[in-house]
C-alpha angles and dihedrals in degrees: 000000000000102000136049130172092239090055093059111107090010108058098001128039116254125250097029127164114246091242091060100048097085091049090057093043088054087061089065103037135017097213138046138189110239094215098150090069087069089072100042140354107255124233113265090237089056091053090048088056089055090059091050090056097049140058119250092255094055111118127226118189098194122198119224113240118269087238085073103035106030108021098033094028089214094301127111092000102123095121099050090040093055091046090053094047091049092049095052095043093103090065090071110168091357087079096092091180141339107242117222105193110187126202121255089252091062098106137185088268087064095056093098087060090053090048092054091046093051092048090058097050120103115260090225090088136055117231134211126189129207117197127185106183108119093226092069088063102032101042116060092201092055091047091051091048091055093043091052092053093046092046092053089054094041086238127149129233109229113214117209104205111204096152095107092048095053096045092099138007120285120269104188137048091252091050092048090052092047090047090067097040109037121083120243098238125184118235115269122176103167117118121208099190141027089262107060118180123202133188115200127188116198132170132275086252106086096211092055092046091052093046090051095053098052093101088053091053088056093044095046093048089050092051091051092051088052090056096256123138108220128190116210126193119198119204137174125185093260096027087210094138099026098121092051092044091051090054091047090053090049090050091052091051092045090054086061095040107034092182091067110112119247120250117252120276111257119242107252112258091214126037112267115250135185094236 
């Protein structure tokens, strides 16, 4: 996402036309999760407007529609897949990866289905897969099976780190809602490609969010020193401070890797004055 009601007037000017919101978000962060595409394939003109609001090096990690991943479970989905690929074509190199989020019921026995699906995808895109079945994390043989399939396709495994969130009971309405909806995912910090992607869920308390991401600061800095180009997404249950938190995470990594480029300067929400 690139807009939230609680961001208006803080991170984004208010009021702000819908076609300008991504442009202002891109002043805070240089990547975004394309989560809305999970619910419906966007119009090609809409995607074209995204490119007009962002620089060529801006990164979209765009989620495949649930019609393909959850309802079709990667089988018999040629038509909606082609419609999706056609719609996102205007992104060009801004499409950092196509994000294949699989349901929790997608088990190790389903990996051959994933293998067939990945083999049929065009090589013009990079792909990243998020799995949620416990066996992929608890059973080393299942993890190796998935890694082998992803490695053959040069695809990444996206970890969704919720360990910091589930360390203690929720204390806010947003945390209580997330407590029932978010998966309890074990920590995974192993990258398969030179373009790792991580999703991190902290708490609505900033100090606890920052404490929980310290291992990711270390891991991300290590990846950068190895010549990898990671993309990190920072979430909290209410996401109210997510843009500022993302920049704080970037600053912490940059303190370890001084050669890392700075993020863009945000467009001021209010006009600058002398007094």
